[in-house]
XYZ file of C-alpha atoms in Angstrom:
683
model
C 24.971 214.498 -76.876
C 25.733 210.872 -78.438
C 23.100 207.777 -77.458
C 24.282 205.702 -74.307
C 26.527 202.771 -75.603
C 25.000 199.158 -74.996
C 27.935 197.021 -73.669
C 28.077 193.584 -72.352
C 30.986 192.665 -70.092
C 32.244 189.277 -68.601
C 34.968 188.087 -66.450
C 36.689 184.162 -66.938
C 34.259 181.843 -64.770
C 35.663 180.920 -61.617
C 36.167 177.277 -61.120
C 33.626 175.866 -58.470
C 36.286 173.562 -56.997
C 38.241 176.019 -54.945
C 38.369 179.705 -52.898
C 38.934 182.621 -54.838
C 42.469 184.092 -54.197
C 44.293 187.339 -55.098
C 45.545 186.071 -58.396
C 41.972 185.644 -59.459
C 40.495 189.051 -57.954
C 43.400 190.785 -60.625
C 40.782 189.597 -62.796
C 37.376 190.572 -61.467
C 38.990 193.916 -59.790
C 40.100 195.277 -63.338
C 36.779 194.186 -64.990
C 34.656 195.950 -61.943
C 36.468 199.128 -62.420
C 36.132 199.157 -66.230
C 32.428 198.590 -65.730
C 31.921 200.999 -63.040
C 33.615 203.753 -65.383
C 31.244 203.026 -68.218
C 28.077 203.273 -65.765
C 29.453 206.587 -64.581
C 29.778 207.816 -68.040
C 26.126 207.122 -68.359
C 26.519 203.753 -70.499
C 24.236 200.963 -70.283
C 26.876 198.577 -69.138
C 25.864 194.975 -67.981
C 28.553 192.817 -66.200
C 27.420 189.122 -65.846
C 29.605 186.080 -64.741
C 29.061 182.579 -63.064
C 30.466 179.819 -61.698
C 31.961 177.205 -63.793
C 30.450 174.382 -62.526
C 30.964 170.932 -64.599
C 33.825 168.620 -64.841
C 35.329 165.324 -63.485
C 37.141 167.452 -60.883
C 34.019 168.516 -59.330
C 32.598 165.068 -59.449
C 35.503 163.642 -57.667
C 35.588 166.109 -55.021
C 31.946 166.078 -54.157
C 32.248 162.027 -53.800
C 35.525 162.678 -51.447
C 33.314 165.193 -49.374
C 30.164 162.674 -49.382
C 27.880 165.075 -50.733
C 26.227 165.773 -54.179
C 27.925 167.569 -56.805
C 25.143 169.960 -56.409
C 25.681 170.534 -52.985
C 29.130 171.123 -53.806
C 28.956 173.990 -56.169
C 26.124 175.342 -54.500
C 28.409 175.945 -51.141
C 31.185 176.999 -53.578
C 28.812 179.612 -55.324
C 27.956 181.086 -51.817
C 31.474 181.414 -50.618
C 32.349 183.140 -54.334
C 29.629 185.145 -54.408
C 30.479 186.427 -50.636
C 34.188 187.136 -51.520
C 33.217 189.057 -54.671
C 30.771 191.181 -52.801
C 33.100 192.242 -50.176
C 35.701 193.322 -52.821
C 33.003 195.548 -54.177
C 32.883 193.503 -57.457
C 29.199 194.589 -58.540
C 27.893 191.866 -60.867
C 24.639 192.630 -62.585
C 24.408 188.809 -62.290
C 26.505 185.882 -61.023
C 25.273 182.498 -62.199
C 26.224 179.151 -62.537
C 27.149 177.039 -65.631
C 24.918 174.211 -64.182
C 21.805 176.090 -65.053
C 18.776 175.381 -67.335
C 19.573 178.268 -69.522
C 22.953 177.127 -70.293
C 21.812 173.262 -70.850
C 19.305 174.727 -73.326
C 21.874 177.203 -75.012
C 24.727 174.454 -75.008
C 22.399 171.609 -76.640
C 20.948 174.314 -79.409
C 24.742 175.836 -80.128
C 25.677 172.128 -80.625
C 22.579 171.101 -82.746
C 23.380 174.198 -85.203
C 27.027 173.201 -85.739
C 25.940 169.644 -86.613
C 23.490 170.444 -88.834
C 25.948 172.925 -90.617
C 28.466 170.001 -90.766
C 30.906 171.113 -88.172
C 30.600 168.207 -85.828
C 32.448 164.697 -86.517
C 32.748 161.486 -84.650
C 35.188 158.731 -84.460
C 36.935 156.298 -81.900
C 39.739 157.274 -80.039
C 41.888 155.183 -77.514
C 42.113 156.105 -73.875
C 43.248 155.132 -70.372
C 40.495 153.548 -68.696
C 40.523 153.067 -64.727
C 39.111 149.529 -64.354
C 38.161 150.306 -60.468
C 36.682 153.409 -61.039
C 34.981 152.506 -64.394
C 36.150 155.994 -65.745
C 38.322 157.020 -68.685
C 41.132 159.203 -67.154
C 41.846 162.543 -68.009
C 45.568 163.349 -68.804
C 46.001 164.915 -65.021
C 44.528 161.798 -63.435
C 47.495 159.357 -64.889
C 50.562 159.204 -62.982
C 53.641 157.295 -64.036
C 57.596 157.307 -64.841
C 58.573 160.044 -67.392
C 59.596 158.435 -70.788
C 62.390 160.787 -71.347
C 64.351 161.190 -68.543
C 62.938 158.386 -65.961
C 61.402 160.522 -63.256
C 58.539 158.954 -61.403
C 55.379 160.270 -60.479
C 55.048 162.629 -63.480
C 51.448 163.247 -64.947
C 49.983 162.251 -67.975
C 50.912 164.926 -70.528
C 54.388 166.352 -69.077
C 57.235 166.050 -66.936
C 57.991 168.635 -64.298
C 61.390 167.596 -64.048
C 62.668 167.771 -67.719
C 59.818 169.639 -69.425
C 59.021 167.069 -71.890
C 55.601 166.675 -73.353
C 54.273 163.486 -74.449
C 50.851 161.373 -74.713
C 49.595 159.465 -71.520
C 50.005 156.290 -73.321
C 54.015 157.119 -73.528
C 54.422 156.958 -69.686
C 56.145 153.936 -68.253
C 54.380 152.125 -65.274
C 51.078 154.311 -65.433
C 49.105 154.351 -62.427
C 45.593 156.128 -62.023
C 46.058 159.310 -59.648
C 42.421 158.485 -58.377
C 42.248 155.075 -57.402
C 46.130 153.613 -57.791
C 44.569 151.083 -60.318
C 46.832 150.286 -63.372
C 44.755 151.689 -66.071
C 43.879 149.795 -69.423
C 43.497 151.058 -72.942
C 40.111 151.164 -74.079
C 38.323 152.793 -77.471
C 35.627 155.216 -77.004
C 33.346 157.091 -79.804
C 34.119 161.054 -79.350
C 32.826 164.034 -80.744
C 34.866 166.763 -82.357
C 34.342 170.304 -83.407
C 35.617 170.811 -86.644
C 37.842 173.951 -86.060
C 39.947 173.734 -89.047
C 36.419 175.089 -90.903
C 36.810 178.402 -89.336
C 40.606 178.864 -90.330
C 40.283 181.680 -92.462
C 37.286 183.405 -90.511
C 39.876 183.234 -87.543
C 42.577 184.437 -89.376
C 40.874 187.589 -90.253
C 39.111 188.141 -87.140
C 42.080 187.793 -84.781
C 43.718 190.496 -86.907
C 40.886 192.686 -86.610
C 41.776 194.702 -83.336
C 39.765 192.399 -81.196
C 42.837 190.994 -79.679
C 46.211 192.777 -78.127
C 49.112 192.738 -80.690
C 50.959 190.301 -78.580
C 47.992 187.949 -78.021
C 47.172 188.171 -81.925
C 50.615 187.060 -82.518
C 50.328 184.203 -80.139
C 47.297 183.173 -82.063
C 48.951 183.238 -85.228
C 51.678 180.870 -84.105
C 48.903 178.189 -83.628
C 46.912 179.150 -86.836
C 50.339 179.081 -88.743
C 50.888 175.251 -87.578
C 47.343 174.547 -88.572
C 44.346 173.891 -86.736
C 43.156 170.577 -85.252
C 39.644 169.221 -84.560
C 38.675 169.746 -80.986
C 37.483 166.546 -78.616
C 34.079 168.309 -77.126
C 32.906 165.131 -75.660
C 33.379 162.965 -72.216
C 32.473 159.657 -71.163
C 30.407 158.725 -68.431
C 30.769 159.222 -65.391
C 31.122 162.876 -65.766
C 29.329 166.028 -64.409
C 27.833 167.811 -66.680
C 25.106 167.950 -69.670
C 24.574 164.983 -71.773
C 24.901 165.439 -75.487
C 21.783 165.516 -77.485
C 21.127 161.994 -79.019
C 24.210 160.426 -77.231
C 23.143 158.700 -74.023
C 26.367 158.341 -71.596
C 28.243 161.205 -73.726
C 28.610 164.445 -72.133
C 29.889 167.868 -73.270
C 33.571 168.574 -72.324
C 33.253 171.592 -69.669
C 35.003 174.112 -72.168
C 32.134 173.710 -74.677
C 29.869 174.810 -72.069
C 31.903 177.259 -70.120
C 31.686 180.132 -72.332
C 28.381 179.495 -73.363
C 27.754 180.255 -69.458
C 28.221 183.992 -70.664
C 25.112 183.756 -72.794
C 23.327 181.627 -70.007
C 23.838 184.159 -67.250
C 22.816 187.190 -69.477
C 19.749 185.234 -70.358
C 18.955 184.633 -66.889
C 19.154 188.286 -66.100
C 17.172 189.112 -69.041
C 14.244 187.511 -67.575
C 14.466 189.574 -64.724
C 15.498 192.962 -66.520
C 12.906 193.820 -69.290
C 15.065 196.704 -70.567
C 17.417 194.045 -71.622
C 16.930 191.823 -74.855
C 18.637 188.901 -75.325
C 18.890 188.927 -79.256
C 20.087 192.761 -79.060
C 23.486 191.447 -77.467
C 23.875 188.250 -78.991
C 22.547 188.001 -82.744
C 24.639 188.319 -85.790
C 23.618 191.563 -86.526
C 23.830 193.171 -82.855
C 25.184 196.768 -82.491
C 25.923 196.001 -79.047
C 29.596 195.799 -77.660
C 30.718 192.656 -75.989
C 33.737 192.319 -74.081
C 35.404 189.397 -72.411
C 38.402 189.910 -69.758
C 40.401 187.102 -69.289
C 43.772 185.531 -68.431
C 46.371 184.834 -70.984
C 46.242 180.953 -69.786
C 43.132 180.587 -71.399
C 43.485 182.651 -74.828
C 43.206 179.620 -76.686
C 39.720 178.561 -75.947
C 38.438 182.239 -76.155
C 40.259 183.533 -79.104
C 39.780 180.188 -81.231
C 37.459 177.794 -80.133
C 34.728 180.447 -78.884
C 34.484 182.737 -81.945
C 34.459 179.513 -84.046
C 31.684 178.265 -82.073
C 29.748 181.462 -82.283
C 30.321 181.999 -85.985
C 29.067 178.569 -86.864
C 26.083 178.826 -84.625
C 24.927 181.962 -86.081
C 25.819 184.460 -83.160
C 27.907 187.539 -82.853
C 31.438 187.616 -81.967
C 33.208 189.707 -79.176
C 34.017 193.182 -79.787
C 37.097 192.345 -77.951
C 39.191 190.104 -75.660
C 41.248 191.750 -73.108
C 43.765 189.451 -71.855
C 45.753 190.085 -68.961
C 48.978 188.615 -67.119
C 49.590 186.652 -64.123
C 49.962 187.836 -60.395
C 53.088 187.499 -58.751
C 53.889 188.663 -54.984
C 57.097 190.129 -53.806
C 58.656 189.548 -57.513
C 57.663 185.561 -57.290
C 55.211 182.899 -57.844
C 52.567 182.935 -55.190
C 53.682 180.537 -52.662
C 52.046 178.708 -49.569
C 55.364 178.378 -47.759
C 55.765 181.934 -47.883
C 52.582 183.143 -47.003
C 51.814 184.883 -50.371
C 49.408 182.336 -51.626
C 46.538 184.459 -50.259
C 42.938 183.716 -50.189
C 40.396 186.429 -51.022
C 39.086 185.969 -47.575
C 42.302 185.897 -45.901
C 42.936 189.204 -47.042
C 39.599 190.518 -46.226
C 40.018 189.462 -42.529
C 42.958 191.835 -42.213
C 42.870 194.627 -44.784
C 40.276 197.117 -46.511
C 39.255 195.908 -49.972
C 39.888 199.260 -51.462
C 43.773 199.080 -50.898
C 44.271 196.300 -53.090
C 41.620 197.734 -55.676
C 44.112 201.036 -55.962
C 47.118 199.259 -56.197
C 46.134 196.980 -58.978
C 44.793 199.861 -60.382
C 48.210 201.805 -60.264
C 50.032 198.876 -61.582
C 47.600 197.811 -64.560
C 48.348 198.781 -68.029
C 46.603 197.324 -71.031
C 49.145 194.830 -72.080
C 49.527 191.113 -71.055
C 52.674 191.460 -68.484
C 52.436 189.789 -65.311
C 51.981 192.237 -62.412
C 53.724 192.274 -59.176
C 51.999 192.666 -55.851
C 55.099 194.164 -53.807
C 53.690 194.403 -50.159
C 56.166 196.882 -48.986
C 55.455 198.910 -51.975
C 51.706 198.301 -51.295
C 51.854 199.943 -47.728
C 53.822 202.784 -48.931
C 51.771 203.391 -52.183
C 48.312 203.338 -50.784
C 49.346 205.517 -47.750
C 51.062 207.910 -49.830
C 48.720 208.264 -52.593
C 45.375 207.755 -51.194
C 45.778 209.065 -47.563
C 48.550 211.397 -47.837
C 47.425 213.057 -50.884
C 43.624 212.643 -51.734
C 42.176 212.118 -48.316
C 44.335 214.826 -46.708
C 43.041 217.673 -49.159
C 39.367 217.164 -47.452
C 41.036 216.601 -43.848
C 43.125 219.935 -44.331
C 40.065 222.098 -45.446
C 36.814 220.778 -43.990
C 37.610 221.922 -40.461
C 38.430 225.587 -41.435
C 35.009 225.608 -43.585
C 33.014 224.284 -40.439
C 34.794 226.308 -37.966
C 34.732 229.696 -40.086
C 31.652 229.597 -41.700
C 29.447 227.063 -40.429
C 30.316 224.433 -42.923
C 28.950 226.209 -45.763
C 31.602 226.300 -48.849
C 31.878 230.070 -50.305
C 31.454 230.878 -54.123
C 34.279 231.575 -55.799
C 37.328 230.262 -57.614
C 40.729 231.105 -55.939
C 42.655 229.471 -58.747
C 41.483 229.824 -62.212
C 44.584 228.274 -63.688
C 44.294 224.941 -61.217
C 40.791 224.676 -61.617
C 41.393 224.699 -65.567
C 44.040 221.799 -65.275
C 41.791 219.558 -63.606
C 39.120 220.138 -66.180
C 41.243 219.947 -69.016
C 42.740 216.615 -67.606
C 39.507 214.890 -67.503
C 39.377 213.455 -70.996
C 42.788 212.047 -70.798
C 41.748 210.120 -67.821
C 38.758 209.002 -69.464
C 40.751 207.883 -72.202
C 42.849 205.722 -70.237
C 40.347 204.170 -68.248
C 38.535 203.289 -71.406
C 42.125 201.988 -72.818
C 42.233 199.641 -69.575
C 45.457 201.687 -69.271
C 44.431 202.213 -65.191
C 47.900 202.715 -64.259
C 48.118 206.115 -66.594
C 44.702 207.080 -65.358
C 46.084 206.829 -61.773
C 49.126 208.647 -62.537
C 47.383 211.755 -63.978
C 45.144 211.813 -61.083
C 47.674 211.700 -58.384
C 49.452 214.468 -60.413
C 46.429 216.394 -59.919
C 46.392 215.736 -56.395
C 49.978 216.573 -55.738
C 49.051 220.027 -57.741
C 46.129 220.506 -55.020
C 48.152 219.893 -52.437
C 51.159 222.090 -53.558
C 48.994 224.818 -53.904
C 47.032 224.307 -50.451
C 50.538 224.196 -48.758
C 51.729 227.550 -50.434
C 48.496 229.170 -49.272
C 48.601 227.700 -46.039
C 44.987 228.580 -44.333
C 46.132 227.088 -41.324
C 48.766 230.024 -40.891
C 46.183 232.644 -42.554
C 43.547 231.660 -40.041
C 45.663 233.308 -37.170
C 46.021 236.574 -39.236
C 43.399 239.135 -38.672
C 41.389 240.013 -42.010
C 42.401 236.934 -43.864
C 39.307 234.857 -42.972
C 37.461 235.197 -46.395
C 40.690 234.094 -48.058
C 40.905 230.965 -45.763
C 37.427 230.476 -46.762
C 38.048 230.930 -50.375
C 41.087 228.431 -50.346
C 39.355 225.726 -48.447
C 36.405 225.871 -50.496
C 38.462 225.399 -53.947
C 40.349 222.793 -51.933
C 37.004 220.483 -51.407
C 36.052 221.618 -54.799
C 39.601 220.107 -56.037
C 38.856 217.001 -53.621
C 35.268 216.394 -55.160
C 36.905 216.271 -58.680
C 39.402 213.881 -57.627
C 36.793 211.584 -55.752
C 34.803 211.556 -59.266
C 38.191 210.493 -61.616
C 38.729 207.861 -58.482
C 34.828 206.286 -58.150
C 35.367 203.278 -60.573
C 38.250 202.532 -58.388
C 37.134 203.471 -54.932
C 33.532 203.241 -54.561
C 33.483 203.216 -50.766
C 35.690 206.029 -50.637
C 33.365 207.676 -52.921
C 30.318 207.119 -51.134
C 31.496 208.237 -47.906
C 32.931 211.497 -49.681
C 29.333 212.316 -50.994
C 27.989 211.836 -47.710
C 30.550 214.335 -46.473
C 29.940 216.862 -49.436
C 26.162 216.244 -49.029
C 25.665 215.482 -52.554
C 23.717 212.943 -54.705
C 25.815 210.174 -56.467
C 28.585 211.711 -58.303
C 28.568 210.838 -62.053
C 31.593 211.734 -64.518
C 29.960 214.919 -66.113
C 29.788 216.702 -62.398
C 33.493 217.467 -62.644
C 32.372 220.371 -64.979
C 30.877 222.318 -62.141
C 32.153 223.628 -58.691
C 30.002 223.535 -55.690
C 29.111 227.099 -54.316
C 27.213 228.297 -51.562
C 26.909 224.718 -50.579
C 26.236 223.144 -47.176
C 28.692 220.375 -46.162
C 28.251 217.627 -43.329
C 30.524 216.816 -40.425
C 33.625 215.340 -41.846
C 34.749 211.864 -40.752
C 38.012 210.060 -41.585
C 37.654 208.570 -44.779
C 40.642 206.187 -44.943
C 43.095 205.315 -42.322
C 46.620 204.145 -43.144
C 47.900 200.702 -43.611
C 49.343 199.313 -40.851
C 52.085 196.925 -41.718
C 51.562 194.693 -38.875
C 48.341 193.893 -40.721
C 50.121 192.738 -43.738
C 52.230 190.365 -41.942
C 49.242 189.001 -40.020
C 47.929 188.456 -43.348
C 50.637 186.590 -44.811
C 51.279 184.589 -41.529
C 47.430 183.314 -41.461
C 48.180 182.246 -45.180
C 50.978 180.054 -43.679
C 48.757 178.670 -40.975
C 46.198 177.911 -43.795
C 48.958 175.643 -45.195
C 50.009 174.253 -41.997
C 46.334 173.423 -40.982
C 45.976 171.617 -44.357
C 48.907 169.714 -43.682
C 48.075 168.757 -40.226
C 44.988 167.449 -41.456
C 46.384 165.547 -44.123
C 45.825 161.882 -43.291
C 43.785 162.497 -40.250
C 39.936 162.487 -39.776
C 39.328 166.139 -40.519
C 36.243 167.926 -39.681
C 34.577 168.997 -42.835
C 32.076 171.961 -43.650
C 29.110 169.820 -42.619
C 30.277 168.610 -39.206
C 31.134 165.245 -40.201
C 34.561 163.370 -40.262
C 36.107 162.526 -43.458
C 39.575 160.434 -44.136
C 41.633 162.996 -46.247
C 44.218 161.250 -48.623
C 48.025 160.837 -47.642
C 50.218 163.536 -49.371
C 52.287 162.151 -52.362
C 54.916 159.616 -51.183
C 58.489 160.776 -51.274
C 61.647 158.675 -51.370
C 63.753 157.829 -48.323
C 66.634 159.670 -49.874
C 64.723 162.727 -49.875
C 63.719 162.229 -46.169
C 67.116 161.208 -45.263
C 68.201 164.601 -46.230
C 66.652 166.446 -43.442
C 69.106 167.313 -40.794
C 67.078 166.998 -37.551
C 69.271 168.376 -34.474
C 68.686 168.590 -30.805
C 68.425 172.399 -29.942
C 68.799 174.004 -26.509
C 66.487 177.190 -26.137
C 68.923 180.040 -25.072
C 66.322 182.848 -25.499
C 62.669 183.003 -26.281
C 60.971 186.527 -26.784
C 58.009 187.756 -28.457
C 58.155 189.750 -31.698
C 57.531 193.287 -31.552
C 54.720 193.888 -34.306
C 53.870 190.203 -35.324
C 50.660 188.782 -33.397
C 51.924 185.176 -33.396
C 55.658 185.042 -33.729
C 58.413 184.111 -31.256
C 62.055 184.877 -31.563
C 63.998 181.486 -30.992
C 68.008 181.911 -30.095
C 68.938 178.150 -30.192
C 72.174 176.328 -29.228
C 72.949 173.366 -31.454
C 76.096 172.289 -30.253
C 78.618 174.323 -32.408
C 76.609 177.330 -33.191
C 73.748 179.342 -32.303
C 70.710 179.998 -34.680
C 68.213 182.469 -34.725
C 64.567 181.222 -35.580
C 61.234 182.542 -35.816
C 58.330 180.396 -34.974
C 54.465 181.040 -35.110
C 54.014 179.369 -31.989
C 53.113 182.695 -29.486
C 49.405 181.438 -28.934
C 50.757 178.612 -27.058
C 53.294 180.088 -25.128
C 52.192 183.329 -24.038
C 55.021 183.740 -21.816
C 57.848 182.875 -24.049
C 60.161 182.888 -20.899
C 59.305 179.471 -19.756
C 60.785 177.822 -22.748
C 64.329 179.011 -22.146
C 66.546 176.084 -21.064
C 64.326 173.684 -22.654
C 65.535 171.105 -25.309
C 63.562 170.735 -28.501
C 64.061 169.485 -32.099
C 64.875 171.714 -35.217
C 65.697 171.162 -38.878
C 69.295 172.635 -39.383
C 69.770 172.352 -42.616
C 66.389 174.324 -43.803
C 67.425 177.279 -46.233
C 67.487 180.470 -44.148
C 64.378 182.968 -45.033
C 64.678 186.573 -44.837
C 61.501 187.546 -42.885
C 60.294 191.343 -41.917
C 61.637 191.063 -38.567
C 64.935 189.249 -39.474
C 66.670 185.906 -40.800
C 64.921 182.750 -39.805
C 67.688 180.040 -39.739
C 66.118 176.659 -39.431
C 62.638 175.422 -38.315
C 61.572 174.107 -34.680
C 59.334 171.003 -34.947
C 55.763 171.248 -33.289
C 52.457 169.364 -33.460
C 49.082 170.090 -32.744
C 45.592 171.032 -34.206
C 46.516 175.149 -33.655
C 45.821 177.891 -31.674
C 46.893 177.330 -27.985
C 47.283 173.564 -28.757
C 50.648 173.724 -30.309
C 53.559 171.693 -28.446
C 57.253 171.819 -29.434
C 58.727 168.220 -29.609
C 61.251 167.269 -27.197
C 63.866 164.895 -27.527
C 64.652 161.759 -25.037
C 65.965 162.494 -21.687
C 70.022 162.598 -22.068
C 69.910 164.181 -25.279
C 72.415 166.889 -25.863
C 72.257 170.206 -28.015
C 73.799 169.614 -31.690
C 72.925 165.809 -31.459
C 71.642 164.624 -34.761
C 68.410 162.823 -34.409
C 68.442 159.640 -36.998
């Protein structure tokens, strides 16, 4: 038997400036499934991560909230950790880049690069906010696009015409932080001489460490010629000060990937069996894998390996890149309720539903993954409940009733057990290659065969025939054994289902090699339902809640909104809009002809509205405030009549009624002045 592999795995570091959403979870779930598979196979696999805790954005948010950056990142880390834990993402260590290990490693790597001649210094000219007394990153500068003349564009690209430019090309530039007109100012900056590593990168990026599509993209940048990388920022900045350079700080992307090393080093101090140098030294024989999204490939496939090479460390074995998440075929949207936070999902649905759906869709490429909510419900209910759990629920009762819960010895279908045994190497190969979708297809193919065999044998019918009891027990015992095989194959994806199945099966925690043997003369514990079907109403409630999050954030804008510490903090107003944009809103008086609750929806009312020359059907999330919707009938309200109709699960919504209030039971439909008539335009 071969020696266990030593594997270190990381996911990209979530930024400590906001909540985790389902797009983020795509990465952490797939990494966790791969790590669990390696551990199930007996390999020494260690999974580390950390919050990315530095940068101007964190400094400014902390200032706005009236707390220190340290307090902010501690609060966010607690939130992130809870979300990951409930999604069953089992880090061996979840650290922070704002840690002493990272400070020491970042300084040491920088000094090694400097000593080797890979650091340059030169003066650059940047915009400076005279009120905030700080240099402005591109995203903190707004102005008029120099190409098309569109106002309110950021300092590096125009969202309207797509042009890219230098911030100094903007017309009428303003600081997005203070509103002041920025001035140009010179400052000395430090640069990593990335072109020094051109030959190494051309070789390494074609070594098999990257997927072909990623290597091809990197080749475009390499062929265009590498540029020196600015690794410094001026005070004020939340981060680590550069050695021998007071007032100069490492750019967040310099110390962020070093955070992988720092998190592992922090873990090594608590795990004597782990040795830092054995994994990171130049001659290390351990394996190192990074899981990242395609938006940060340049940092991981160019800057990071060059930094490691220049500082005398090993490079990654592979960088596994994935695409973005879309929902219902479109970019995640707050207005559609498809920008779903991890916590919002967890408030409504079990984490293993999403883990399985992601697994069923994830190949080894960099294609985007679509979370189609209708398909999500159908697939989970069909595969996990209708196929896998169904085998155990079909067979367990007959064993308990007919043989006191003891599985008899024997193999009622040798060709079927052989098929399960023969499939294991291919399933393992798919897991190893991160082709989770293929693994799930093969596992569900086995489940289909097991269900078809059980249906053909029909133990429920045999149980009624005298003299068939032994055959019933043989069929059901094999059914439970086949279920156990499927649980082993699915354990990296569904750890809770596996733990519950192990309790029912009355076995120690299953490992991969257990699929080689069948249980015989074995006592089962009482069977309890292992998984329930997804109720589509809960999915709708989740998307409704995501819309409510948006409504709440809009309601709070420009008001004194309570923060987590209970204090009132004045929030900034939303971005200004032109009068012509506002004037385009067609606001009409509407008579509520009918108001009724929507079956299957917790918060929606269906309103039939008369706007003079036509009737409209509108869904509105105001049920909590109007539990007796009939009382709204005959009342006048106001609606946006030219809002694009939106197809909902319950029908088409043809506009929006106007309401105000903090939410819950305190939502108040707006009413026009007395004497108003249905259809009258409000100006």
